[in-house]
Every structure is written in C-alpha cells, then in structure tokens.
Amino acid sequence: MKTKTALLMLCLALSLSACKVLKTHIVKVTNSTEAQPHEVLLKTSKGYVYLSTQNMTDKQKHILKNLRPFQCLEIRTPEQFAMQNRVVRFSDFKIRALVEADRECRKIKVTTRVEIH
C-alpha cells in the first residue's frame, strides 16, 4: 500500500512539474513593430518589449506584421514581466492581437512622452 501511494505521489509530482504556469500580459503598442536580426521590437505604453524570433511561428509573425499602433497584444508566457530600464525580453511566449474595443485594451492609457535621443 505504501508503495502504491509513493508511486502515485511521484507521478503527481512529475506531472505538475511538467506544467508551465502561464502569465498573461497585455500591452498597447504605440508604434509599428521593428524587426531586428534575432528579435522583434515593440514600443508599448509600458516600455520596450523584445520578442525572440528563434521559436516564432508563421502565425505569430503574421500577427506582428499586421499589428497597428494603439492596438493591444496579449502575451502569454511563463516568464515574468520584469522591466529593467523600460525593457523586457521574452523568448518563450504565445501572442494574440486584441481589438481596440476590448475591455482590457481600453483600460490601458497611452501618455505622450517626449523622448530625447
């Protein structure tokens, strides 16, 4: 009986460790996307989001190509949205374009910033 319980607990632990907990981040794009050698740059209301092109599917490339300014993008990833110097990078993600009338998208306000280069 103890062996069966131990095996059941082991199987349960292995199955849970194989699952990724995905976090959903919604950003509003403020400019057109910029393709770079190994990533795509999105200028958003929160800062700069870099998405790696290494594992990007054709569907994801199509979504990014057709993304318009002030449209929202839903990013589902196991990675944290930890910005450092207004920059965050994602390598493992799933994306979905949201319509501008989406409730979550309307909540995000875009402030005008003056950037000095």
CSV table of C-alpha atoms in Angstrom, one decimal:
chain,number,residue,atom,x,y,z
A,1,MET,CA,0.0,0.0,0.0
A,2,LYS,CA,2.8,2.4,0.8
A,3,THR,CA,4.5,1.6,-2.5
A,4,LYS,CA,1.3,2.5,-4.4
A,5,THR,CA,0.9,5.7,-2.5
A,6,ALA,CA,4.5,6.6,-3.1
A,7,LEU,CA,4.2,5.9,-6.8
A,8,LEU,CA,1.0,7.9,-7.1
A,9,MET,CA,2.7,10.9,-5.3
A,10,LEU,CA,5.7,10.6,-7.6
A,11,CYS,CA,3.6,10.5,-10.7
A,12,LEU,CA,1.6,13.5,-9.5
A,13,ALA,CA,4.7,15.5,-8.7
A,14,LEU,CA,6.2,14.7,-12.1
A,15,SER,CA,3.0,15.7,-13.9
A,16,LEU,CA,2.8,19.0,-12.0
A,17,SER,CA,6.4,19.9,-12.6
A,18,ALA,CA,6.0,19.4,-16.4
A,19,CYS,CA,3.2,22.0,-16.5
A,20,LYS,CA,4.1,25.6,-17.2
A,21,VAL,CA,2.2,28.3,-15.4
A,22,LEU,CA,1.4,30.9,-18.0
A,23,LYS,CA,1.1,34.5,-17.1
A,24,THR,CA,-0.9,36.8,-19.3
A,25,HIS,CA,0.4,40.3,-20.1
A,26,ILE,CA,-1.5,42.8,-22.2
A,27,VAL,CA,0.4,45.7,-23.7
A,28,LYS,CA,-0.7,48.5,-26.0
A,29,VAL,CA,1.6,49.0,-29.0
A,30,THR,CA,2.4,52.7,-29.6
A,31,ASN,CA,4.4,52.4,-32.9
A,32,SER,CA,4.9,49.9,-35.7
A,33,THR,CA,6.9,46.8,-34.9
A,34,GLU,CA,10.6,46.8,-35.8
A,35,ALA,CA,12.2,43.6,-37.0
A,36,GLN,CA,15.8,43.1,-35.8
A,37,PRO,CA,18.2,40.2,-36.5
A,38,HIS,CA,17.1,37.9,-33.7
A,39,GLU,CA,14.1,39.6,-32.2
A,40,VAL,CA,11.1,41.9,-32.8
A,41,LEU,CA,10.9,45.3,-31.0
A,42,LEU,CA,7.5,46.5,-29.8
A,43,LYS,CA,7.3,50.0,-28.5
A,44,THR,CA,4.5,49.9,-26.0
A,45,SER,CA,2.8,52.1,-23.4
A,46,LYS,CA,4.9,50.4,-20.7
A,47,GLY,CA,8.3,50.4,-22.4
A,48,TYR,CA,10.1,48.3,-25.0
A,49,VAL,CA,9.2,44.6,-25.4
A,50,TYR,CA,11.5,42.4,-27.3
A,51,LEU,CA,10.1,39.1,-28.6
A,52,SER,CA,12.6,36.5,-29.7
A,53,THR,CA,12.2,35.2,-33.3
A,54,GLN,CA,14.1,32.0,-32.6
A,55,ASN,CA,10.9,29.8,-32.0
A,56,MET,CA,8.4,32.2,-33.5
A,57,THR,CA,5.7,30.5,-35.7
A,58,ASP,CA,4.5,31.9,-39.0
A,59,LYS,CA,1.2,32.7,-37.4
A,60,GLN,CA,2.9,34.8,-34.7
A,61,LYS,CA,5.0,36.6,-37.4
A,62,HIS,CA,1.8,37.3,-39.3
A,63,ILE,CA,0.2,38.8,-36.1
A,64,LEU,CA,3.1,41.0,-35.5
A,65,LYS,CA,3.3,42.1,-39.2
A,66,ASN,CA,-0.3,43.2,-39.1
A,67,LEU,CA,-0.2,44.9,-35.7
A,68,ARG,CA,-1.2,48.6,-35.8
A,69,PRO,CA,-0.3,51.4,-33.5
A,70,PHE,CA,-2.6,51.6,-30.4
A,71,GLN,CA,-3.7,48.0,-30.9
A,72,CYS,CA,-3.2,45.7,-27.9
A,73,LEU,CA,-1.3,42.5,-27.8
A,74,GLU,CA,-1.8,39.7,-25.3
A,75,ILE,CA,1.4,37.9,-24.4
A,76,ARG,CA,1.1,34.5,-22.6
A,77,THR,CA,4.4,33.4,-21.2
A,78,PRO,CA,5.9,31.5,-18.2
A,79,GLU,CA,8.4,34.4,-17.9
A,80,GLN,CA,7.9,37.4,-15.5
A,81,PHE,CA,7.1,40.8,-16.9
A,82,ALA,CA,10.2,42.3,-15.2
A,83,MET,CA,11.1,45.5,-16.8
A,84,GLN,CA,14.6,46.9,-16.4
A,85,ASN,CA,15.3,50.3,-17.8
A,86,ARG,CA,11.9,50.1,-19.5
A,87,VAL,CA,13.0,47.0,-21.4
A,88,VAL,CA,11.7,43.4,-21.2
A,89,ARG,CA,12.6,40.4,-23.3
A,90,PHE,CA,10.6,37.2,-23.9
A,91,SER,CA,11.8,34.0,-25.6
A,92,ASP,CA,9.0,31.6,-24.8
A,93,PHE,CA,5.6,33.1,-25.5
A,94,LYS,CA,2.3,32.9,-27.3
A,95,ILE,CA,0.7,36.1,-28.6
A,96,ARG,CA,-2.8,37.2,-29.7
A,97,ALA,CA,-3.9,40.5,-31.1
A,98,LEU,CA,-6.8,42.2,-29.3
A,99,VAL,CA,-9.2,44.5,-30.9
A,100,GLU,CA,-9.1,48.1,-29.7
A,101,ALA,CA,-12.6,47.8,-28.3
A,102,ASP,CA,-11.6,45.0,-26.0
A,103,ARG,CA,-12.3,45.9,-22.3
A,104,GLU,CA,-8.7,45.2,-21.2
A,105,CYS,CA,-7.3,47.2,-24.1
A,106,ARG,CA,-9.4,50.2,-23.3
A,107,LYS,CA,-8.1,50.3,-19.8
A,108,ILE,CA,-4.6,51.0,-20.9
A,109,LYS,CA,-4.0,54.7,-21.4
A,110,VAL,CA,-1.2,56.0,-23.6
A,111,THR,CA,0.6,59.0,-22.3
A,112,THR,CA,2.5,61.3,-24.5
A,113,ARG,CA,6.2,61.3,-23.7
A,114,VAL,CA,9.0,63.5,-25.1
A,115,GLU,CA,12.0,61.3,-25.9
A,116,ILE,CA,15.4,62.8,-26.3
A,117,HIS,CA,17.9,60.8,-28.3
